[in-house]
mmCIF file of C-alpha atoms in Angstrom:
data_model
loop_
_atom_site.group_PDB
_atom_site.id
_atom_site.type_symbol
_atom_site.label_atom_id
_atom_site.label_comp_id
_atom_site.label_asym_id
_atom_site.label_seq_id
_atom_site.Cartn_x
_atom_site.Cartn_y
_atom_site.Cartn_z
ATOM 1 C CA VAL A 1 25.802 -24.351 26.327
ATOM 2 C CA LEU A 2 28.158 -21.609 27.628
ATOM 3 C CA HIS A 3 26.264 -19.027 25.480
ATOM 4 C CA GLN A 4 22.905 -20.199 26.942
ATOM 5 C CA GLU A 5 24.250 -20.019 30.492
ATOM 6 C CA ARG A 6 25.595 -16.494 29.887
ATOM 7 C CA ARG A 7 22.296 -15.405 28.331
ATOM 8 C CA LYS A 8 20.339 -16.851 31.261
ATOM 9 C CA SER A 9 22.495 -14.960 33.770
ATOM 10 C CA GLU A 10 22.089 -11.716 31.742
ATOM 11 C CA GLU A 11 18.332 -12.105 31.956
ATOM 12 C CA GLU A 12 18.224 -12.614 35.688
ATOM 13 C CA VAL A 13 15.799 -10.459 37.576
ATOM 14 C CA GLN A 14 17.710 -7.925 39.602
ATOM 15 C CA GLU A 15 14.668 -6.213 41.139
ATOM 16 C CA LYS A 16 10.958 -7.025 41.252
ATOM 17 C CA ILE A 17 8.321 -4.480 42.209
ATOM 18 C CA GLU A 18 4.686 -5.480 42.738
ATOM 19 C CA TYR A 19 2.133 -2.614 42.660
ATOM 20 C CA ARG A 20 -1.256 -2.456 44.386
ATOM 21 C CA ASP A 21 -3.069 -2.428 40.999
ATOM 22 C CA GLY A 22 -1.575 -5.845 40.200
ATOM 23 C CA LYS A 23 1.119 -4.495 37.884
ATOM 24 C CA VAL A 24 4.581 -6.168 38.258
ATOM 25 C CA GLU A 25 7.806 -4.454 37.209
ATOM 26 C CA GLU A 26 11.045 -6.429 36.795
ATOM 27 C CA VAL A 27 14.460 -4.884 36.315
ATOM 28 C CA LEU A 28 16.838 -7.373 34.680
ATOM 29 C CA THR A 29 20.564 -7.480 35.231
ATOM 30 C CA ASP A 30 21.170 -6.427 31.606
ATOM 31 C CA GLY A 31 19.243 -3.179 32.263
ATOM 32 C CA ARG A 32 15.940 -4.033 30.572
ATOM 33 C CA ARG A 33 12.630 -3.342 32.354
ATOM 34 C CA ILE A 34 9.615 -5.622 31.888
ATOM 35 C CA ILE A 35 6.261 -4.401 33.204
ATOM 36 C CA THR A 36 3.475 -6.957 33.284
ATOM 37 C CA PHE A 37 -0.076 -5.595 33.677
ATOM 38 C CA ARG A 38 -2.897 -7.506 35.329
ATOM 39 C CA ASN A 39 -4.627 -8.170 32.013
ATOM 40 C CA GLY A 40 -1.504 -9.950 30.645
ATOM 41 C CA THR A 41 -0.101 -7.081 28.563
ATOM 42 C CA LYS A 42 3.675 -6.817 28.827
ATOM 43 C CA LYS A 43 5.813 -3.719 28.242
ATOM 44 C CA GLU A 44 9.560 -4.174 27.715
ATOM 45 C CA ILE A 45 11.855 -1.149 27.767
ATOM 46 C CA SER A 46 15.430 -1.578 26.464
ATOM 47 C CA ALA A 47 18.371 -0.824 28.777
ATOM 48 C CA ASP A 48 19.122 2.374 26.865
ATOM 49 C CA LYS A 49 15.391 3.327 26.981
ATOM 50 C CA ARG A 50 15.424 3.844 23.163
ATOM 51 C CA MET A 51 13.185 0.908 22.302
ATOM 52 C CA THR A 52 9.842 -0.183 23.792
ATOM 53 C CA THR A 53 7.937 -3.326 22.968
ATOM 54 C CA ILE A 54 4.361 -3.784 24.177
ATOM 55 C CA SER A 55 2.846 -7.261 23.833
ATOM 56 C CA PHE A 56 -0.901 -6.974 24.317
ATOM 57 C CA PHE A 57 -3.061 -9.738 25.825
ATOM 58 C CA ASN A 58 -4.870 -10.144 22.497
ATOM 59 C CA GLY A 59 -1.635 -10.985 20.609
ATOM 60 C CA ASP A 60 -1.059 -7.527 19.140
ATOM 61 C CA VAL A 61 2.517 -6.153 19.418
ATOM 62 C CA LYS A 62 3.560 -2.549 19.332
ATOM 63 C CA LYS A 63 7.254 -1.577 18.965
ATOM 64 C CA ILE A 64 8.608 1.950 19.327
ATOM 65 C CA MET A 65 12.001 1.911 17.638
ATOM 66 C CA PRO A 66 15.103 4.022 18.383
ATOM 67 C CA ASP A 67 14.549 5.899 15.030
ATOM 68 C CA GLN A 68 10.980 6.810 16.256
ATOM 69 C CA ARG A 69 9.251 4.357 13.902
ATOM 70 C CA VAL A 70 6.137 2.823 15.471
ATOM 71 C CA ILE A 71 5.456 -0.726 14.258
ATOM 72 C CA TYR A 72 2.109 -2.220 15.226
ATOM 73 C CA TYR A 73 1.253 -5.848 14.455
ATOM 74 C CA TYR A 74 -2.463 -6.676 14.506
ATOM 75 C CA ALA A 75 -2.584 -10.380 15.431
ATOM 76 C CA ASP A 76 -6.189 -11.118 14.328
ATOM 77 C CA ALA A 77 -5.715 -9.469 10.906
ATOM 78 C CA GLN A 78 -2.026 -10.592 10.616
ATOM 79 C CA THR A 79 -1.352 -7.061 9.444
ATOM 80 C CA THR A 80 1.613 -4.823 10.220
ATOM 81 C CA HIS A 81 1.252 -1.009 10.375
ATOM 82 C CA THR A 82 4.472 1.002 10.393
ATOM 83 C CA ALA A 83 4.316 4.765 11.086
ATOM 84 C CA TYR A 84 7.474 6.731 10.246
ATOM 85 C CA PRO A 85 8.482 10.028 11.876
ATOM 86 C CA ASP A 86 8.095 11.868 8.527
ATOM 87 C CA GLY A 87 4.390 10.928 8.353
ATOM 88 C CA LEU A 88 4.658 7.927 5.961
ATOM 89 C CA GLU A 89 2.509 4.971 6.970
ATOM 90 C CA VAL A 90 2.994 1.472 5.526
ATOM 91 C CA LEU A 91 0.508 -1.408 5.907
ATOM 92 C CA ARG A 92 1.528 -5.006 5.100
ATOM 93 C CA PHE A 93 -1.274 -7.542 4.760
ATOM 94 C CA PRO A 94 -1.006 -11.342 5.062
ATOM 95 C CA ASN A 95 -1.630 -11.747 1.256
ATOM 96 C CA ASN A 96 1.545 -9.615 0.597
ATOM 97 C CA GLN A 97 -0.438 -6.503 -0.357
ATOM 98 C CA ILE A 98 1.425 -3.367 0.718
ATOM 99 C CA GLU A 99 -0.184 0.044 1.091
ATOM 100 C CA LYS A 100 1.807 3.267 1.560
ATOM 101 C CA HIS A 101 0.040 6.373 2.780
ATOM 102 C CA TYR A 102 2.110 9.537 2.258
ATOM 103 C CA PRO A 103 1.771 12.769 4.285
ATOM 104 C CA ASP A 104 0.584 14.659 1.179
ATOM 105 C CA GLY A 105 -2.493 12.340 0.913
ATOM 106 C CA THR A 106 -1.043 10.130 -1.881
ATOM 107 C CA GLN A 107 -1.649 6.395 -1.532
ATOM 108 C CA GLU A 108 0.331 3.651 -3.275
ATOM 109 C CA ILE A 109 -1.031 0.086 -3.211
ATOM 110 C CA VAL A 110 1.173 -2.813 -4.353
ATOM 111 C CA PHE A 111 -0.998 -5.881 -4.939
ATOM 112 C CA PRO A 112 0.269 -9.520 -4.605
ATOM 113 C CA ASP A 113 0.436 -9.819 -8.447
ATOM 114 C CA HIS A 114 2.768 -6.697 -8.482
ATOM 115 C CA THR A 115 0.077 -4.366 -9.912
ATOM 116 C CA VAL A 116 0.739 -0.908 -8.492
ATOM 117 C CA LYS A 117 -2.127 1.575 -7.964
ATOM 118 C CA CYS A 118 -1.403 5.201 -7.088
ATOM 119 C CA LEU A 119 -4.198 7.453 -5.728
ATOM 120 C CA TYR A 120 -3.226 11.128 -5.601
ATOM 121 C CA SER A 121 -4.754 13.685 -3.291
ATOM 122 C CA ASP A 122 -6.095 15.697 -6.314
ATOM 123 C CA GLY A 123 -8.258 12.720 -7.353
ATOM 124 C CA PHE A 124 -5.971 11.452 -10.211
ATOM 125 C CA LYS A 125 -5.405 7.685 -10.257
ATOM 126 C CA GLU A 126 -2.728 5.632 -11.988
ATOM 127 C CA THR A 127 -2.448 1.843 -12.186
ATOM 128 C CA PHE A 128 0.639 0.014 -13.488
ATOM 129 C CA PHE A 129 0.042 -3.608 -14.428
ATOM 130 C CA PRO A 130 2.789 -6.273 -14.565
ATOM 131 C CA ASP A 131 2.279 -6.691 -18.349
ATOM 132 C CA GLY A 132 3.275 -3.046 -18.888
ATOM 133 C CA THR A 133 -0.254 -1.675 -19.297
ATOM 134 C CA VAL A 134 -0.836 1.695 -17.607
ATOM 135 C CA VAL A 135 -4.320 3.065 -16.755
ATOM 136 C CA LYS A 136 -4.691 6.770 -15.813
ATOM 137 C CA VAL A 137 -8.020 8.102 -14.540
ATOM 138 C CA GLU A 138 -8.571 11.852 -14.228
ATOM 139 C CA LYS A 139 -10.684 13.372 -11.449
ATOM 140 C CA ASN A 140 -13.520 13.943 -13.968
ATOM 141 C CA GLY A 141 -13.542 10.216 -14.867
ATOM 142 C CA ASP A 142 -11.690 10.421 -18.205
ATOM 143 C CA LYS A 143 -9.526 7.369 -18.626
ATOM 144 C CA ILE A 144 -6.385 6.761 -20.653
ATOM 145 C CA VAL A 145 -5.165 3.164 -21.098
ATOM 146 C CA VAL A 146 -1.675 2.658 -22.578
ATOM 147 C CA PHE A 147 -1.063 -0.948 -23.591
ATOM 148 C CA SER A 148 2.355 -2.599 -23.710
ATOM 149 C CA ASN A 149 1.876 -3.223 -27.479
ATOM 150 C CA GLY A 150 1.840 0.549 -28.075
ATOM 151 C CA GLN A 151 -1.928 0.924 -28.466
ATOM 152 C CA LYS A 152 -3.699 3.610 -26.469
ATOM 153 C CA GLU A 153 -7.351 4.012 -25.432
ATOM 154 C CA VAL A 154 -9.047 7.214 -24.319
ATOM 155 C CA HIS A 155 -12.446 6.954 -22.609
ATOM 156 C CA THR A 156 -14.470 10.093 -21.943
ATOM 157 C CA ALA A 157 -18.204 10.726 -21.419
ATOM 158 C CA GLN A 158 -18.449 11.730 -25.148
ATOM 159 C CA PHE A 159 -16.410 8.980 -26.819
ATOM 160 C CA LYS A 160 -14.053 6.000 -26.671
ATOM 161 C CA ARG A 161 -10.982 6.220 -28.891
ATOM 162 C CA ARG A 162 -8.283 3.658 -29.677
ATOM 163 C CA GLU A 163 -4.994 4.833 -31.159
ATOM 164 C CA TYR A 164 -2.798 2.261 -32.912
ATOM 165 C CA PRO A 165 1.030 2.420 -33.264
ATOM 166 C CA ASP A 166 0.702 2.806 -37.064
ATOM 167 C CA GLY A 167 -1.239 6.091 -36.557
ATOM 168 C CA THR A 168 -4.717 4.671 -37.111
ATOM 169 C CA VAL A 169 -7.356 6.161 -34.787
ATOM 170 C CA LYS A 170 -10.762 4.616 -34.201
ATOM 171 C CA THR A 171 -13.377 6.623 -32.271
ATOM 172 C CA VAL A 172 -16.795 5.444 -31.080
ATOM 173 C CA TYR A 173 -19.031 8.305 -29.930
ATOM 174 C CA CYS A 174 -21.685 7.996 -27.175
ATOM 175 C CA ASN A 175 -24.441 8.187 -29.812
ATOM 176 C CA GLY A 176 -22.991 5.039 -31.476
ATOM 177 C CA ARG A 177 -21.358 6.771 -34.448
ATOM 178 C CA GLN A 178 -17.944 5.350 -35.410
ATOM 179 C CA GLU A 179 -15.084 7.140 -37.074
ATOM 180 C CA THR A 180 -11.839 5.515 -38.240
ATOM 181 C CA LYS A 181 -8.921 7.567 -39.475
ATOM 182 C CA TYR A 182 -6.231 5.397 -41.065
ATOM 183 C CA SER A 183 -2.555 6.264 -41.233
ATOM 184 C CA THR A 184 -2.914 6.318 -45.032
ATOM 185 C CA GLY A 185 -5.283 9.282 -44.765
ATOM 186 C CA ARG A 186 -8.413 7.230 -45.408
ATOM 187 C CA VAL A 187 -11.426 8.209 -43.272
ATOM 188 C CA ARG A 188 -14.437 5.920 -42.705
ATOM 189 C CA ILE A 189 -17.530 6.974 -40.768
ATOM 190 C CA LYS A 190 -20.399 4.672 -39.755
ATOM 191 C CA ASP A 191 -23.676 5.817 -38.288
ATOM 192 C CA GLU A 192 -25.154 4.442 -35.070
ATOM 193 C CA GLY A 193 -26.678 1.507 -37.035
ATOM 194 C CA GLY A 194 -23.259 0.452 -38.383
ATOM 195 C CA ASN A 195 -23.986 1.803 -41.936
ATOM 196 C CA ILE A 196 -21.078 3.450 -43.757
ATOM 197 C CA ILE A 197 -21.959 7.083 -44.355
ATOM 198 C CA LEU A 198 -18.463 8.197 -45.474
ATOM 199 C CA ASP A 199 -15.450 6.334 -46.837
ATOM 200 C CA LYS A 200 -12.902 8.810 -48.158
ATOM 201 C CA LYS A 201 -9.532 7.495 -49.412
#
C-alpha cells in the first residue's frame, strides 16, 4: 500500500497546459511530460528526455529508446518493427516469424518451425531446415540441396544430379537420359526411354 501511495504521489500532475488546438500537456512531479492530442494520441517523454513513447489512437505504439532504437508496434497486425541505429531492422510477427533486414540488403527470415532463409543482395539464397537439410540457390537458378544423411542434389537447367555418401553419382539430363556412376567404377547409361545403352563394369 505504501508503494502504491508513493507511486501515486510521484505521478501527480504538477502543471497542466491546454492549447487552442485541443492538445493538453501535463508535467508530472517525477519530471515526465504527457501530451494528449485531440485525436486521442498520447506522447510521453521521460524526465531525462531520452525516451519517448507515442500511443496512437488506433492502438499502435512507437517507442524511441535511449540507445536510439525505434520500436513500432502495429496493433492491427500484432507486429513489432525495431529499427536500430546501425540500419538493422527486425520484424516480429504474431506467428513468431522473425525477419531481419540488414543495411547491406541481406534478409534473414526465421520461420516458426525454426527454418532459416537467407536472401543475399547478390541474388544468392540459402535455406537451413531444422532436420539439417541446406538448400542453396544461385542467382541463375541453379540449386544445391545438401541432406542431413550426406546426400547432395544439384539442379541446373541441363541436369539433376544426386551424389551419395559412398561416391555414387546419378545424373538425369533434361532430355531424359540417365547416367549412374557407381563408387566401384561401374557406369550405367539409360536413354530417354529408360533403355540401358551402356553398362560398363
